[in-house]
Coordinates of C-alpha atoms in Angstrom, one line a residue:
X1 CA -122.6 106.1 206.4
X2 CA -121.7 109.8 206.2
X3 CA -123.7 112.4 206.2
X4 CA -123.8 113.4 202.8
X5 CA -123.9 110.1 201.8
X6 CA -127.1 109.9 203.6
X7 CA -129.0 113.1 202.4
X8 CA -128.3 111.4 198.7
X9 CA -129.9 108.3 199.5
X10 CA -133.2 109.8 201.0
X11 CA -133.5 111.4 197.8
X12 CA -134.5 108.1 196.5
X13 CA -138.1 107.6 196.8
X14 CA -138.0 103.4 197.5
X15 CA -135.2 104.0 200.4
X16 CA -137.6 107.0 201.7
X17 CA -140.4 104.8 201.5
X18 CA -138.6 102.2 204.0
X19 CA -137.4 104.7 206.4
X20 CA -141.0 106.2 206.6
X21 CA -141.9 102.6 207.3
X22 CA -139.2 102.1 209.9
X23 CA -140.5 104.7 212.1
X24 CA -144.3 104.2 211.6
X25 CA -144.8 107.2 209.1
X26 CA -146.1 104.7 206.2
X27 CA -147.8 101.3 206.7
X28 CA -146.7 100.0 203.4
X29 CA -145.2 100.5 200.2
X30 CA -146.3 100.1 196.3
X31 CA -143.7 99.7 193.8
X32 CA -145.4 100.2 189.9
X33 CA -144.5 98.2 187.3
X34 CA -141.4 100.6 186.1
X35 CA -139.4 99.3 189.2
X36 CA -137.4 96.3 188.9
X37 CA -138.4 93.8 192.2
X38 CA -134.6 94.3 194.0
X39 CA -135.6 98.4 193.5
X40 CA -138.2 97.9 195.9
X41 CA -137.1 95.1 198.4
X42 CA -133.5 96.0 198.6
X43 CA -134.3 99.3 200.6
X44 CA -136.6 97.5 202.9
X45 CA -133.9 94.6 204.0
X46 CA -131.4 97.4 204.5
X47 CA -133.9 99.6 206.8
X48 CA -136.8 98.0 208.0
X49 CA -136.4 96.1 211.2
X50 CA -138.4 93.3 212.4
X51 CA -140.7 93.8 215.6
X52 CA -139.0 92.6 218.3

């Protein structure tokens, strides 16, 4: 991923969520009923890793 590519994404507030999960900034994350269920989950596949 590029760099610019990856200011745009942490724009969005579901992949900033994940990343501030990732690195212990957030213990969780709410998605409201205006976000579709793949909204939510999709950033937290992509980022969140499991304990090893």
């Amino acid at each position: 991923i590029e760099l610019d590519n990856a200011c745009e994404v942490m724009t969005q507030p579901h992949f900033f969520g994940a990343m501030m999960i990732q690195y212990g900034q957030a213990d969780g994350l709410v998605g409201g009923n205006l976000s579709v269920p793949s909204a939510v989950f999709r950033p937290l596949l992509h980022l969140v890793k499991p304990l090893a």
